[in-house]
Amino acid sequence: MDTEPDDSTEADAKGRPASLREDEVERALDQIVERGRPRLFRSVAELLASGTIAGVEIALGVLAFLAVEQATGSKLLAGLAFSIGFVILLLGNSELFTEGFLVPIAVVVAKEATYLRLVRFWALTLLGNLIGAWVGMWAIVTAFPALDPIAVTNGKTYATATLGLSTFLLSVLAGVAMTLLTRMRSGTDNDVAKVLASIAVAFLVAGLSMYHSVLDTLFIFGGIHAGGPYGYGDWIVFFGWTVLGNMVGGIGVTTMLRLVRSHERLREWRATDAPGPHASNT
């Protein structure tokens, strides 16, 4: 009489045999941890350089946004044009702060790096983003003075925004969208699919005017450089509010739910001594 194969030796912590495990989900997590681990062990100079060039690169997307909006009056078309910035980031392997939620956190939860490494990664990446954003927008406003009026208008939208529930939810949604982009890029090796995902999320975030801490910082910096009636004090208030919302959406919603779905595989990572840097390394 035929019997089912005994694969109990492959059972997870809940007793589920290998045949009932979600191989695709587990492979995706393995890739996230393995590919993300080296990012947390970059040197200070490497993290700052990657973050700074990301700020400059995303400024090129803002340039496309401003030029298209000025020519067409449509933020939806401008949002599509802005996707140039996300595609450049993708192909250039640069680091944007809001793309650094799912992957680095998964690495830390898998005990492949410490929380100190995570904080270091975030702080240096964000600092680099802001430096690159300031320099990039100064160069754009200086090189394209005809864009000054539209730069001032867009910067004012964010710098003088009312910081209420609507603003916070727009920043939460931006955090969700950006972390979803990270997950989609991690889930495929197809470059065309990655580019399409970048275009789709750029349209949502920029075209629908969600509140994205780094992206909107570029708009504000551009407006300040162009002589807008607001300053860095307005930016700091807006930036703090949107960073909080982005982290709630990117970490509290998307990342946590993804890790809950993969918690059994994470348990196995934490219980094994896989090769590579481990939590003892600070």
Short mmCIF file of C-alpha atoms in Angstrom, two decimals:
data_model
loop_
_atom_site.label_atom_id
_atom_site.label_comp_id
_atom_site.label_asym_id
_atom_site.label_seq_id
_atom_site.Cartn_x
_atom_site.Cartn_y
_atom_site.Cartn_z
CA MET A 1 0.00 0.00 0.00
CA ASP A 2 1.29 3.47 -0.96
CA THR A 3 2.22 5.77 1.88
CA GLU A 4 3.07 9.42 1.94
CA PRO A 5 6.80 10.16 1.99
CA ASP A 6 8.20 10.83 5.41
CA ASP A 7 9.62 14.35 5.33
CA SER A 8 9.27 15.00 9.04
CA THR A 9 12.99 15.65 9.28
CA GLU A 10 12.37 18.82 7.27
CA ALA A 11 9.59 20.00 9.57
CA ASP A 12 9.64 23.56 10.87
CA ALA A 13 9.00 24.66 14.45
CA LYS A 14 5.27 24.15 14.00
CA GLY A 15 5.69 20.63 12.69
CA ARG A 16 4.90 21.49 9.07
CA PRO A 17 6.74 19.20 6.65
CA ALA A 18 8.78 20.57 3.75
CA SER A 19 5.93 19.90 1.32
CA LEU A 20 3.74 22.43 3.17
CA ARG A 21 6.31 25.19 3.42
CA GLU A 22 6.12 28.21 1.13
CA ASP A 23 9.36 27.84 -0.79
CA GLU A 24 8.96 31.09 -2.74
CA VAL A 25 8.44 33.16 0.41
CA GLU A 26 11.39 31.52 2.14
CA ARG A 27 13.67 31.96 -0.88
CA ALA A 28 12.72 35.64 -1.03
CA LEU A 29 13.67 36.10 2.63
CA ASP A 30 16.96 34.26 2.13
CA GLN A 31 17.82 36.57 -0.77
CA ILE A 32 16.92 39.66 1.26
CA VAL A 33 19.17 38.61 4.14
CA GLU A 34 22.08 37.43 1.99
CA ARG A 35 22.07 40.44 -0.33
CA GLY A 36 21.33 42.95 2.40
CA ARG A 37 23.97 41.82 4.86
CA PRO A 38 26.96 43.48 3.09
CA ARG A 39 25.12 46.83 3.07
CA LEU A 40 25.24 47.06 6.86
CA PHE A 41 28.97 46.32 6.92
CA ARG A 42 30.03 49.10 4.56
CA SER A 43 32.53 51.62 5.85
CA VAL A 44 31.53 55.13 6.91
CA ALA A 45 32.96 56.55 3.69
CA GLU A 46 31.10 54.00 1.56
CA LEU A 47 27.76 54.70 3.25
CA LEU A 48 28.17 58.46 2.98
CA ALA A 49 29.24 58.23 -0.65
CA SER A 50 26.32 55.95 -1.56
CA GLY A 51 23.82 58.18 0.23
CA THR A 52 25.23 61.38 -1.27
CA ILE A 53 25.18 60.13 -4.84
CA ALA A 54 21.60 58.92 -4.25
CA GLY A 55 20.64 62.47 -3.26
CA VAL A 56 22.20 63.84 -6.45
CA GLU A 57 20.61 61.14 -8.58
CA ILE A 58 17.13 61.67 -7.18
CA ALA A 59 17.59 65.39 -7.90
CA LEU A 60 17.67 64.48 -11.59
CA GLY A 61 14.23 62.94 -11.16
CA VAL A 62 13.05 66.19 -9.53
CA LEU A 63 14.47 68.12 -12.49
CA ALA A 64 12.38 65.98 -14.83
CA PHE A 65 9.33 66.49 -12.60
CA LEU A 66 9.66 70.28 -12.57
CA ALA A 67 10.30 70.52 -16.31
CA VAL A 68 7.31 68.37 -17.23
CA GLU A 69 4.95 70.06 -14.77
CA GLN A 70 5.98 73.48 -16.06
CA ALA A 71 5.40 72.37 -19.66
CA THR A 72 2.12 70.49 -19.13
CA GLY A 73 0.65 71.67 -15.82
CA SER A 74 0.03 68.01 -14.94
CA LYS A 75 1.44 66.49 -11.75
CA LEU A 76 0.47 63.02 -12.98
CA LEU A 77 2.69 63.34 -16.06
CA ALA A 78 5.37 64.94 -13.91
CA GLY A 79 5.17 61.94 -11.57
CA LEU A 80 5.85 59.62 -14.48
CA ALA A 81 8.79 61.78 -15.51
CA PHE A 82 10.13 61.65 -11.97
CA SER A 83 10.46 57.86 -12.27
CA ILE A 84 13.74 58.62 -14.08
CA GLY A 85 15.19 59.25 -10.63
CA PHE A 86 14.07 55.89 -9.25
CA VAL A 87 15.39 54.06 -12.31
CA ILE A 88 18.77 55.79 -11.92
CA LEU A 89 18.85 54.76 -8.25
CA LEU A 90 18.02 51.17 -9.19
CA LEU A 91 20.65 50.81 -11.89
CA GLY A 92 23.25 52.78 -9.94
CA ASN A 93 22.84 50.73 -6.74
CA SER A 94 22.67 53.86 -4.59
CA GLU A 95 21.08 54.10 -1.14
CA LEU A 96 17.94 56.11 -0.41
CA PHE A 97 16.99 56.29 3.28
CA THR A 98 13.37 55.22 2.79
CA GLU A 99 14.49 52.16 0.81
CA GLY A 100 16.44 51.00 3.85
CA PHE A 101 13.66 49.58 6.01
CA LEU A 102 12.75 46.03 4.95
CA VAL A 103 16.15 44.67 3.94
CA PRO A 104 18.38 45.99 6.79
CA ILE A 105 15.77 45.17 9.43
CA ALA A 106 15.43 41.62 8.09
CA VAL A 107 19.22 41.25 8.33
CA VAL A 108 19.19 42.37 11.97
CA VAL A 109 16.19 40.22 12.93
CA ALA A 110 17.98 37.24 11.34
CA LYS A 111 20.90 38.00 13.73
CA GLU A 112 23.27 38.72 10.86
CA ALA A 113 24.04 42.22 12.16
CA THR A 114 23.42 44.28 15.27
CA TYR A 115 20.93 47.07 15.88
CA LEU A 116 23.90 49.41 16.22
CA ARG A 117 24.82 48.56 12.63
CA LEU A 118 21.26 49.36 11.57
CA VAL A 119 21.22 52.77 13.26
CA ARG A 120 24.64 53.54 11.79
CA PHE A 121 23.41 52.56 8.32
CA TRP A 122 20.30 54.75 8.60
CA ALA A 123 22.11 57.78 10.02
CA LEU A 124 24.92 57.85 7.45
CA THR A 125 22.63 57.08 4.52
CA LEU A 126 20.21 59.85 5.51
CA LEU A 127 23.04 62.33 6.05
CA GLY A 128 24.42 61.50 2.62
CA ASN A 129 20.96 61.85 1.05
CA LEU A 130 20.54 65.34 2.54
CA ILE A 131 23.99 66.48 1.42
CA GLY A 132 23.38 65.21 -2.10
CA ALA A 133 19.88 66.73 -2.14
CA TRP A 134 21.15 70.19 -1.16
CA VAL A 135 23.99 70.18 -3.67
CA GLY A 136 21.92 68.62 -6.45
CA MET A 137 19.07 71.12 -6.12
CA TRP A 138 21.48 74.06 -5.90
CA ALA A 139 23.04 72.93 -9.17
CA ILE A 140 19.64 72.47 -10.85
CA VAL A 141 18.22 75.83 -9.78
CA THR A 142 21.44 77.56 -10.80
CA ALA A 143 21.61 75.81 -14.16
CA PHE A 144 17.88 76.12 -14.98
CA PRO A 145 16.71 79.56 -13.72
CA ALA A 146 13.56 79.29 -15.86
CA LEU A 147 12.35 76.61 -13.42
CA ASP A 148 12.52 78.97 -10.42
CA PRO A 149 8.76 79.76 -10.27
CA ILE A 150 7.67 76.12 -10.41
CA ALA A 151 10.42 75.17 -7.93
CA VAL A 152 9.18 77.81 -5.45
CA THR A 153 5.56 76.68 -5.87
CA ASN A 154 6.33 73.00 -5.30
CA GLY A 155 8.58 73.73 -2.34
CA LYS A 156 5.88 75.87 -0.73
CA THR A 157 3.40 72.99 -1.00
CA TYR A 158 5.49 71.00 1.47
CA ALA A 159 7.29 73.66 3.52
CA THR A 160 4.03 75.34 4.57
CA ALA A 161 1.86 72.23 4.75
CA THR A 162 -0.50 71.82 7.71
CA LEU A 163 0.87 68.98 9.81
CA GLY A 164 -2.32 67.12 10.62
CA LEU A 165 -3.81 63.68 10.17
CA SER A 166 -4.03 64.00 6.38
CA THR A 167 -0.36 64.94 6.10
CA PHE A 168 0.66 62.10 8.39
CA LEU A 169 -1.36 59.52 6.46
CA LEU A 170 0.16 60.72 3.18
CA SER A 171 3.60 60.13 4.67
CA VAL A 172 2.54 56.70 6.00
CA LEU A 173 1.33 55.72 2.52
CA ALA A 174 4.62 56.91 1.01
CA GLY A 175 6.51 54.71 3.47
CA VAL A 176 4.33 51.74 2.56
CA ALA A 177 4.86 52.36 -1.17
CA MET A 178 8.63 52.72 -0.90
CA THR A 179 9.04 49.56 1.18
CA LEU A 180 6.76 47.70 -1.20
CA LEU A 181 9.08 48.84 -4.00
CA THR A 182 12.01 47.34 -2.10
CA ARG A 183 10.12 44.06 -1.70
CA MET A 184 9.17 43.93 -5.37
CA ARG A 185 12.75 44.57 -6.46
CA SER A 186 14.01 41.88 -4.08
CA GLY A 187 11.47 39.38 -5.39
CA THR A 188 12.74 39.26 -8.96
CA ASP A 189 16.00 39.17 -10.90
CA ASN A 190 14.27 40.59 -13.98
CA ASP A 191 15.59 44.11 -14.60
CA VAL A 192 12.57 45.03 -16.74
CA ALA A 193 10.22 44.12 -13.89
CA LYS A 194 12.31 46.18 -11.48
CA VAL A 195 12.15 49.21 -13.78
CA LEU A 196 8.38 48.86 -14.17
CA ALA A 197 7.99 48.64 -10.39
CA SER A 198 10.09 51.80 -10.03
CA ILE A 199 7.91 53.67 -12.53
CA ALA A 200 4.70 52.55 -10.81
CA VAL A 201 5.81 53.61 -7.33
CA ALA A 202 7.24 56.91 -8.61
CA PHE A 203 3.85 57.68 -10.14
CA LEU A 204 2.10 56.95 -6.84
CA VAL A 205 4.52 58.87 -4.61
CA ALA A 206 5.40 61.87 -6.79
CA GLY A 207 2.39 62.05 -9.12
CA LEU A 208 -0.16 61.83 -6.30
CA SER A 209 1.88 64.11 -3.98
CA MET A 210 2.40 61.68 -1.13
CA TYR A 211 4.69 62.98 1.59
CA HIS A 212 8.15 61.47 1.21
CA SER A 213 10.78 62.83 3.58
CA VAL A 214 13.77 62.79 1.21
CA LEU A 215 11.95 63.52 -2.06
CA ASP A 216 10.00 66.45 -0.63
CA THR A 217 13.20 67.74 0.98
CA LEU A 218 14.56 68.19 -2.54
CA PHE A 219 11.49 70.21 -3.52
CA ILE A 220 11.89 72.42 -0.44
CA PHE A 221 15.64 72.86 -0.97
CA GLY A 222 14.96 73.75 -4.60
CA GLY A 223 12.41 76.36 -3.54
CA ILE A 224 14.81 77.83 -0.96
CA HIS A 225 17.61 78.05 -3.54
CA ALA A 226 15.15 79.74 -5.92
CA GLY A 227 14.29 82.41 -3.33
CA GLY A 228 11.04 80.99 -1.94
CA PRO A 229 9.39 82.67 1.10
CA TYR A 230 10.24 79.81 3.50
CA GLY A 231 13.41 78.50 5.05
CA TYR A 232 15.25 75.67 6.73
CA GLY A 233 13.20 76.00 9.92
CA ASP A 234 10.05 75.16 7.92
CA TRP A 235 11.90 72.25 6.36
CA ILE A 236 13.02 70.80 9.71
CA VAL A 237 9.44 70.74 11.06
CA PHE A 238 8.08 69.16 7.88
CA PHE A 239 10.98 66.70 7.66
CA GLY A 240 10.54 65.42 11.22
CA TRP A 241 6.81 64.87 10.68
CA THR A 242 7.23 63.01 7.38
CA VAL A 243 10.15 60.87 8.58
CA LEU A 244 7.93 59.65 11.41
CA GLY A 245 5.09 58.84 9.01
CA ASN A 246 7.42 57.16 6.50
CA MET A 247 8.83 54.95 9.25
CA VAL A 248 5.37 54.04 10.55
CA GLY A 249 4.33 53.00 7.04
CA GLY A 250 7.59 51.40 5.94
CA ILE A 251 8.52 49.68 9.20
CA GLY A 252 5.33 49.42 11.24
CA VAL A 253 3.15 48.24 8.37
CA THR A 254 4.99 46.75 5.39
CA THR A 255 8.20 45.47 6.98
CA MET A 256 6.61 44.00 10.10
CA LEU A 257 3.89 42.20 8.16
CA ARG A 258 6.47 40.76 5.77
CA LEU A 259 8.58 39.53 8.67
CA VAL A 260 5.55 38.02 10.40
CA ARG A 261 4.81 36.07 7.24
CA SER A 262 8.38 34.77 7.19
CA HIS A 263 8.79 34.33 10.95
CA GLU A 264 9.49 30.60 10.81
CA ARG A 265 12.30 31.08 8.31
CA LEU A 266 13.67 33.91 10.44
CA ARG A 267 13.60 31.58 13.44
CA GLU A 268 15.80 29.16 11.49
CA TRP A 269 18.22 31.92 10.53
CA ARG A 270 18.52 32.93 14.18
CA ALA A 271 19.09 29.33 15.27
CA THR A 272 21.84 28.51 12.77
CA ASP A 273 25.43 29.56 12.38
CA ALA A 274 25.30 30.50 8.72
CA PRO A 275 28.55 31.81 7.21
CA GLY A 276 29.14 35.54 7.17
CA PRO A 277 29.15 38.45 9.62
CA HIS A 278 27.06 37.82 12.71
CA ALA A 279 25.53 39.82 15.52
CA SER A 280 28.74 39.63 17.52
CA ASN A 281 30.30 41.99 15.00
CA THR A 282 29.67 45.62 15.88
#
